[in-house]
mmCIF file of C-alpha atoms in Angstrom:
data_model
loop_
_atom_site.group_PDB
_atom_site.id
_atom_site.type_symbol
_atom_site.label_atom_id
_atom_site.label_comp_id
_atom_site.label_asym_id
_atom_site.label_seq_id
_atom_site.Cartn_x
_atom_site.Cartn_y
_atom_site.Cartn_z
ATOM 1 C CA GLY Y 1010 0.373 0.043 -0.022
ATOM 2 C CA LEU Y 1011 0.913 3.711 0.333
ATOM 3 C CA PRO Y 1012 3.885 4.751 2.467
ATOM 4 C CA VAL Y 1013 1.436 7.201 4.373
ATOM 5 C CA ASP Y 1014 -2.777 5.822 4.212
ATOM 6 C CA LEU Y 1015 -4.608 8.896 5.413
ATOM 7 C CA GLY Y 1016 -7.957 7.765 6.331
ATOM 8 C CA PRO Y 1017 -10.365 10.052 7.854
ATOM 9 C CA VAL Y 1018 -8.339 13.633 8.068
ATOM 10 C CA THR Y 1019 -10.003 16.845 8.810
ATOM 11 C CA ILE Y 1020 -8.460 19.449 6.374
ATOM 12 C CA THR Y 1021 -8.103 22.343 9.058
ATOM 13 C CA GLU Y 1022 -7.567 25.447 6.704
ATOM 14 C CA GLU Y 1023 -7.313 26.315 2.948
ATOM 15 C CA PRO Y 1024 -3.740 28.031 1.919
ATOM 16 C CA SER Y 1025 -2.688 30.734 3.968
ATOM 17 C CA SER Y 1026 -3.817 34.655 2.656
ATOM 18 C CA ASP Y 1027 -0.122 34.333 1.727
ATOM 19 C CA GLU Y 1028 -0.197 32.213 -0.562
ATOM 20 C CA LYS Y 1029 -4.035 33.055 -1.852
ATOM 21 C CA ASN Y 1030 -2.835 36.956 -2.732
ATOM 22 C CA GLN Y 1031 0.545 35.385 -3.969
ATOM 23 C CA ILE Y 1032 2.473 38.517 -6.078
ATOM 24 C CA GLU Y 1033 4.633 36.096 -9.021
ATOM 25 C CA TRP Y 1034 6.792 37.807 -11.046
ATOM 26 C CA ALA Y 1035 7.614 36.220 -14.978
ATOM 27 C CA GLY Y 1036 10.397 36.948 -17.273
ATOM 28 C CA LYS Y 1037 11.403 36.165 -20.914
ATOM 29 C CA ILE Y 1038 14.153 37.358 -22.889
ATOM 30 C CA ASN Y 1039 14.510 36.148 -26.784
ATOM 31 C CA TYR Y 1040 16.805 36.414 -29.052
ATOM 32 C CA THR Y 1041 15.537 35.365 -33.188
ATOM 33 C CA ASN Y 1042 17.706 34.469 -36.199
ATOM 34 C CA SER Y 1043 16.655 32.746 -39.296
ATOM 35 C CA LYS Y 1044 18.316 29.845 -38.120
ATOM 36 C CA LEU Y 1045 17.496 29.437 -34.639
ATOM 37 C CA ASP Y 1046 15.446 30.950 -31.394
ATOM 38 C CA LEU Y 1047 17.604 31.397 -28.378
ATOM 39 C CA GLY Y 1048 15.356 32.527 -25.046
ATOM 40 C CA LEU Y 1049 16.434 32.883 -21.029
ATOM 41 C CA ALA Y 1050 12.874 32.835 -18.724
ATOM 42 C CA PHE Y 1051 12.785 33.491 -14.976
ATOM 43 C CA PHE Y 1052 9.608 33.046 -12.486
ATOM 44 C CA MET Y 1053 9.610 33.540 -9.048
ATOM 45 C CA GLY Y 1054 6.184 32.575 -7.414
ATOM 46 C CA ARG Y 1055 3.950 29.296 -5.629
ATOM 47 C CA GLN Y 1056 4.267 25.900 -6.592
ATOM 48 C CA ARG Y 1057 1.267 24.763 -8.567
ATOM 49 C CA SER Y 1058 0.617 21.515 -6.980
ATOM 50 C CA PRO Y 1059 0.385 21.399 -3.732
ATOM 51 C CA TYR Y 1060 2.276 19.639 -0.198
ATOM 52 C CA ILE Y 1061 0.216 18.235 2.977
ATOM 53 C CA LEU Y 1062 1.479 18.826 6.021
ATOM 54 C CA SER Y 1063 0.288 17.665 9.409
ATOM 55 C CA ASP Y 1064 -1.073 20.637 11.795
ATOM 56 C CA THR Y 1065 1.343 18.436 14.532
ATOM 57 C CA PRO Y 1066 3.977 16.383 13.825
ATOM 58 C CA SER Y 1067 2.513 13.239 16.184
ATOM 59 C CA SER Y 1068 -1.029 13.316 14.495
ATOM 60 C CA LEU Y 1069 -2.230 12.747 10.872
ATOM 61 C CA SER Y 1070 -5.783 13.782 12.237
ATOM 62 C CA ALA Y 1071 -5.948 17.370 10.921
ATOM 63 C CA VAL Y 1072 -3.539 18.534 7.760
ATOM 64 C CA HIS Y 1073 -3.586 21.328 5.734
ATOM 65 C CA PHE Y 1074 -2.714 22.066 1.685
ATOM 66 C CA SER Y 1075 0.870 24.653 1.502
ATOM 67 C CA TYR Y 1076 2.060 25.441 -2.173
ATOM 68 C CA PRO Y 1077 5.125 26.460 -0.870
ATOM 69 C CA LYS Y 1078 7.618 29.246 -3.223
ATOM 70 C CA ILE Y 1079 9.530 28.754 -5.881
ATOM 71 C CA THR Y 1080 11.795 29.735 -8.577
ATOM 72 C CA MET Y 1081 13.061 28.329 -11.949
ATOM 73 C CA LEU Y 1082 15.884 29.949 -14.358
ATOM 74 C CA GLY Y 1083 14.957 28.358 -17.884
ATOM 75 C CA LEU Y 1084 17.232 27.962 -21.090
ATOM 76 C CA GLU Y 1085 14.995 27.074 -24.181
ATOM 77 C CA PHE Y 1086 17.066 26.197 -27.452
ATOM 78 C CA GLU Y 1087 15.224 26.138 -31.002
ATOM 79 C CA ARG Y 1088 16.434 25.000 -34.678
ATOM 80 C CA PRO Y 1089 14.897 24.514 -37.976
ATOM 81 C CA PHE Y 1090 15.094 21.816 -40.491
ATOM 82 C CA SER Y 1091 13.276 21.510 -43.183
ATOM 83 C CA ASN Y 1092 10.010 19.871 -42.327
ATOM 84 C CA TRP Y 1093 11.380 19.397 -38.615
ATOM 85 C CA VAL Y 1094 11.997 21.736 -35.736
ATOM 86 C CA PHE Y 1095 14.472 20.138 -32.800
ATOM 87 C CA ARG Y 1096 13.651 22.529 -29.385
ATOM 88 C CA MET Y 1097 15.979 21.911 -25.895
ATOM 89 C CA ASP Y 1098 13.653 23.438 -22.062
ATOM 90 C CA SER Y 1099 16.436 22.847 -19.898
ATOM 91 C CA ALA Y 1100 14.792 24.457 -16.235
ATOM 92 C CA LEU Y 1101 16.537 25.178 -12.853
ATOM 93 C CA ILE Y 1102 13.461 24.657 -9.967
ATOM 94 C CA SER Y 1103 14.762 25.319 -5.707
ATOM 95 C CA GLY Y 1104 12.667 26.239 -3.356
ATOM 96 C CA GLU Y 1105 11.815 27.142 -0.014
ATOM 97 C CA ASN Y 1106 11.260 25.114 2.817
ATOM 98 C CA THR Y 1107 7.360 24.186 3.933
ATOM 99 C CA ASP Y 1108 7.733 23.244 7.785
ATOM 100 C CA GLN Y 1109 10.249 23.525 10.219
ATOM 101 C CA PHE Y 1110 11.206 19.773 10.025
ATOM 102 C CA ASN Y 1111 12.967 20.361 6.040
ATOM 103 C CA LEU Y 1112 11.659 17.046 5.083
ATOM 104 C CA ASN Y 1113 9.064 18.782 3.263
ATOM 105 C CA SER Y 1114 10.724 21.542 0.754
ATOM 106 C CA ILE Y 1115 11.457 21.844 -2.463
ATOM 107 C CA ASN Y 1116 14.227 19.226 -3.513
ATOM 108 C CA PRO Y 1117 16.405 22.123 -6.096
ATOM 109 C CA TYR Y 1118 16.259 19.835 -9.911
ATOM 110 C CA VAL Y 1119 17.257 20.440 -12.799
ATOM 111 C CA GLU Y 1120 14.252 19.226 -15.248
ATOM 112 C CA THR Y 1121 15.482 18.536 -19.771
ATOM 113 C CA SER Y 1122 12.829 18.075 -22.920
ATOM 114 C CA PHE Y 1123 14.307 17.562 -25.852
ATOM 115 C CA ALA Y 1124 11.526 17.604 -28.534
ATOM 116 C CA LEU Y 1125 11.699 16.524 -32.147
ATOM 117 C CA GLU Y 1126 8.734 18.283 -34.300
ATOM 118 C CA SER Y 1127 7.625 17.771 -38.100
ATOM 119 C CA LYS Y 1128 4.547 18.439 -40.026
ATOM 120 C CA ILE Y 1129 3.482 16.007 -42.092
ATOM 121 C CA ASN Y 1130 1.430 17.471 -44.192
ATOM 122 C CA THR Y 1131 -0.647 20.517 -44.075
ATOM 123 C CA SER Y 1132 -3.098 18.678 -42.038
ATOM 124 C CA PHE Y 1133 -1.075 15.466 -39.825
ATOM 125 C CA ARG Y 1134 1.804 17.043 -36.731
ATOM 126 C CA ALA Y 1135 4.075 14.663 -34.630
ATOM 127 C CA ILE Y 1136 6.511 16.042 -31.820
ATOM 128 C CA VAL Y 1137 8.321 12.974 -29.859
ATOM 129 C CA TYR Y 1138 10.640 14.344 -26.776
ATOM 130 C CA PRO Y 1139 12.221 13.337 -24.084
ATOM 131 C CA ILE Y 1140 12.526 14.676 -20.376
ATOM 132 C CA LEU Y 1141 15.544 13.906 -17.819
ATOM 133 C CA LYS Y 1142 14.851 14.847 -14.405
ATOM 134 C CA ASN Y 1143 17.671 15.202 -11.800
ATOM 135 C CA PHE Y 1144 17.338 15.972 -8.419
ATOM 136 C CA ILE Y 1145 20.173 18.216 -6.179
ATOM 137 C CA ASN Y 1146 20.333 16.734 -2.199
ATOM 138 C CA PHE Y 1147 18.171 13.404 -3.205
ATOM 139 C CA LYS Y 1148 17.018 11.572 0.197
ATOM 140 C CA THR Y 1149 16.767 8.495 -0.481
ATOM 141 C CA GLN Y 1150 13.623 6.197 1.023
ATOM 142 C CA GLU Y 1151 15.972 4.252 2.912
ATOM 143 C CA GLU Y 1152 17.596 7.130 3.986
ATOM 144 C CA VAL Y 1153 14.158 9.232 5.292
ATOM 145 C CA SER Y 1154 13.080 5.720 6.422
ATOM 146 C CA THR Y 1155 16.175 5.026 8.437
ATOM 147 C CA SER Y 1156 16.350 8.539 10.346
ATOM 148 C CA SER Y 1157 16.597 8.568 13.764
ATOM 149 C CA ASP Y 1158 15.951 12.400 13.372
ATOM 150 C CA TYR Y 1159 11.982 12.218 12.692
ATOM 151 C CA ASN Y 1160 8.715 10.284 14.276
ATOM 152 C CA ALA Y 1161 6.968 7.333 12.019
ATOM 153 C CA ILE Y 1162 4.346 10.585 10.831
ATOM 154 C CA GLU Y 1163 7.435 13.331 9.771
ATOM 155 C CA LYS Y 1164 8.475 10.786 7.693
ATOM 156 C CA GLN Y 1165 5.541 8.857 6.215
ATOM 157 C CA LEU Y 1166 3.707 12.200 5.039
ATOM 158 C CA TYR Y 1167 7.183 13.326 3.318
ATOM 159 C CA LEU Y 1168 7.260 10.370 1.650
ATOM 160 C CA PHE Y 1169 3.471 10.756 0.807
ATOM 161 C CA ASN Y 1170 4.046 14.006 -0.681
ATOM 162 C CA ARG Y 1171 7.405 12.724 -2.469
ATOM 163 C CA ILE Y 1172 4.284 10.490 -4.977
ATOM 164 C CA ILE Y 1173 2.391 13.071 -5.112
ATOM 165 C CA ASN Y 1174 5.289 15.585 -6.245
ATOM 166 C CA GLY Y 1175 7.192 13.269 -8.503
ATOM 167 C CA TYR Y 1176 10.200 12.903 -7.176
ATOM 168 C CA GLN Y 1177 10.501 9.113 -6.089
ATOM 169 C CA TYR Y 1178 14.141 9.285 -7.609
ATOM 170 C CA LYS Y 1179 16.751 10.997 -8.011
ATOM 171 C CA ASP Y 1180 16.902 11.069 -11.490
ATOM 172 C CA GLN Y 1181 13.874 9.733 -14.042
ATOM 173 C CA ASN Y 1182 13.653 9.475 -17.330
ATOM 174 C CA SER Y 1183 10.341 10.028 -19.603
ATOM 175 C CA MET Y 1184 9.430 10.172 -22.932
ATOM 176 C CA GLY Y 1185 6.285 11.925 -24.677
ATOM 177 C CA LEU Y 1186 4.372 11.872 -27.559
ATOM 178 C CA ARG Y 1187 2.097 14.434 -29.274
ATOM 179 C CA LEU Y 1188 0.073 13.664 -32.777
ATOM 180 C CA SER Y 1189 -2.313 16.210 -33.734
ATOM 181 C CA TYR Y 1190 -4.409 16.888 -37.046
ATOM 182 C CA GLU Y 1191 -6.303 19.793 -38.168
ATOM 183 C CA SER Y 1192 -8.847 19.928 -41.341
ATOM 184 C CA GLU Y 1193 -8.346 22.625 -43.859
ATOM 185 C CA SER Y 1194 -11.558 24.061 -42.747
ATOM 186 C CA LEU Y 1195 -10.618 23.977 -39.380
ATOM 187 C CA SER Y 1196 -13.692 22.072 -38.727
ATOM 188 C CA HIS Y 1197 -12.166 19.090 -37.400
ATOM 189 C CA THR Y 1198 -9.204 18.816 -34.756
ATOM 190 C CA ALA Y 1199 -8.317 15.755 -32.769
ATOM 191 C CA SER Y 1200 -4.668 14.934 -30.936
ATOM 192 C CA ILE Y 1201 -3.880 12.345 -28.953
ATOM 193 C CA PHE Y 1202 -1.027 13.385 -25.968
ATOM 194 C CA TYR Y 1203 0.760 10.046 -24.757
ATOM 195 C CA LEU Y 1204 3.320 10.478 -21.650
ATOM 196 C CA LYS Y 1205 5.366 7.610 -20.074
ATOM 197 C CA ASN Y 1206 7.633 8.117 -16.969
ATOM 198 C CA PHE Y 1207 10.255 4.512 -17.500
ATOM 199 C CA THR Y 1208 11.657 5.232 -13.743
ATOM 200 C CA THR Y 1209 7.993 5.265 -11.585
ATOM 201 C CA GLU Y 1210 6.358 2.661 -14.994
ATOM 202 C CA GLU Y 1211 3.253 5.740 -14.843
ATOM 203 C CA SER Y 1212 1.770 6.618 -17.824
ATOM 204 C CA TYR Y 1213 -1.282 9.152 -19.258
ATOM 205 C CA LEU Y 1214 -3.566 9.846 -22.295
ATOM 206 C CA GLN Y 1215 -5.670 11.933 -22.998
ATOM 207 C CA TRP Y 1216 -7.199 12.141 -26.496
ATOM 208 C CA ASP Y 1217 -9.338 14.803 -28.025
ATOM 209 C CA TYR Y 1218 -11.676 15.614 -30.777
ATOM 210 C CA LYS Y 1219 -13.438 19.080 -31.818
ATOM 211 C CA TYR Y 1220 -15.837 19.555 -34.261
ATOM 212 C CA VAL Y 1221 -17.003 23.446 -35.228
ATOM 213 C CA LEU Y 1222 -20.522 23.517 -36.855
ATOM 214 C CA ASN Y 1223 -20.694 27.294 -37.202
ATOM 215 C CA ASP Y 1224 -18.709 30.588 -35.547
ATOM 216 C CA SER Y 1225 -20.565 29.887 -32.205
ATOM 217 C CA LEU Y 1226 -20.684 26.411 -31.454
ATOM 218 C CA GLU Y 1227 -18.054 23.337 -30.981
ATOM 219 C CA LEU Y 1228 -18.523 20.271 -29.791
ATOM 220 C CA GLY Y 1229 -15.958 17.886 -28.371
ATOM 221 C CA VAL Y 1230 -15.238 14.664 -26.662
ATOM 222 C CA GLY Y 1231 -12.603 12.815 -25.172
ATOM 223 C CA VAL Y 1232 -10.558 10.558 -23.481
ATOM 224 C CA LEU Y 1233 -8.242 10.883 -19.977
ATOM 225 C CA ASN Y 1234 -6.094 7.725 -18.852
ATOM 226 C CA TYR Y 1235 -3.926 6.988 -16.287
ATOM 227 C CA GLU Y 1236 -2.090 3.954 -15.264
ATOM 228 C CA GLY Y 1237 0.475 3.695 -12.744
ATOM 229 C CA SER Y 1238 0.745 1.622 -8.894
ATOM 230 C CA ASP Y 1239 -0.394 3.317 -6.462
ATOM 231 C CA GLN Y 1240 3.149 4.407 -5.223
ATOM 232 C CA THR Y 1241 3.048 7.236 -8.084
ATOM 233 C CA ARG Y 1242 1.031 10.074 -9.073
ATOM 234 C CA PHE Y 1243 -0.397 8.298 -12.096
ATOM 235 C CA GLY Y 1244 -1.369 5.526 -9.748
ATOM 236 C CA LEU Y 1245 -3.130 7.767 -7.599
ATOM 237 C CA LEU Y 1246 -5.212 9.464 -9.911
ATOM 238 C CA ALA Y 1247 -5.979 6.269 -11.756
ATOM 239 C CA GLU Y 1248 -10.064 6.486 -10.543
ATOM 240 C CA LYS Y 1249 -9.799 9.380 -12.210
ATOM 241 C CA SER Y 1250 -9.632 8.196 -15.379
ATOM 242 C CA SER Y 1251 -12.919 9.248 -17.387
ATOM 243 C CA TYR Y 1252 -14.640 10.265 -20.908
ATOM 244 C CA PHE Y 1253 -15.888 13.272 -21.088
ATOM 245 C CA SER Y 1254 -18.103 15.429 -23.757
ATOM 246 C CA LYS Y 1255 -18.392 18.827 -24.196
ATOM 247 C CA ILE Y 1256 -20.398 21.500 -25.850
ATOM 248 C CA THR Y 1257 -18.643 25.265 -26.334
ATOM 249 C CA TYR Y 1258 -21.042 27.852 -27.196
ATOM 250 C CA TRP Y 1259 -20.267 31.683 -27.635
ATOM 251 C CA PHE Y 1260 -21.643 35.008 -27.836
#
């Protein structure tokens, strides 16, 4: 089972006023010529996925969500080759400690993706990209579990947060594939996105189709599918796998 069974707990508070009213900063500088595109970016704000923290170190009867501050520095590179486009995006992300035990801090990490995109014809487009992630100052599960500095609740909650935030392993390798179709009239569009994490053996699939009837009405259907063990983020979301349909009306 899970490294921690949260069971019936009470969420004692929403995110703090500081977190809800956070001012975020972002910027980007680009250099472009006929052969390449370079970019430098930064972001200072809150992480989008929460950490679950206990109100008391010895009990999980009451918990609250926390969205730690993070800082991101990014590098982007793009180069066209005939009918192909090569892209690289790399980011260094670090963050604040979220509690006094220094167990739920944002481990600094580097994430790099390499994308190869091809426009097969006027309607079809394909993108393949491997994703590499490396965590700095990483604690293994064994190091956390055998540490005498923290009690069992602190250790288990930390390991659970590692699952829902996707950093169970120091090095992680993933692969993404996106196929898209767009008719010449733009009335039909379809796309498939598949992401596989080979390190944690979990995957995510999204398929959607849209049909534009007129300038005011659009119909759509799709599928969301999560797969993985209950020790993975997508595995925890498996019960959320679903089919969906939607109607969009503009007026």
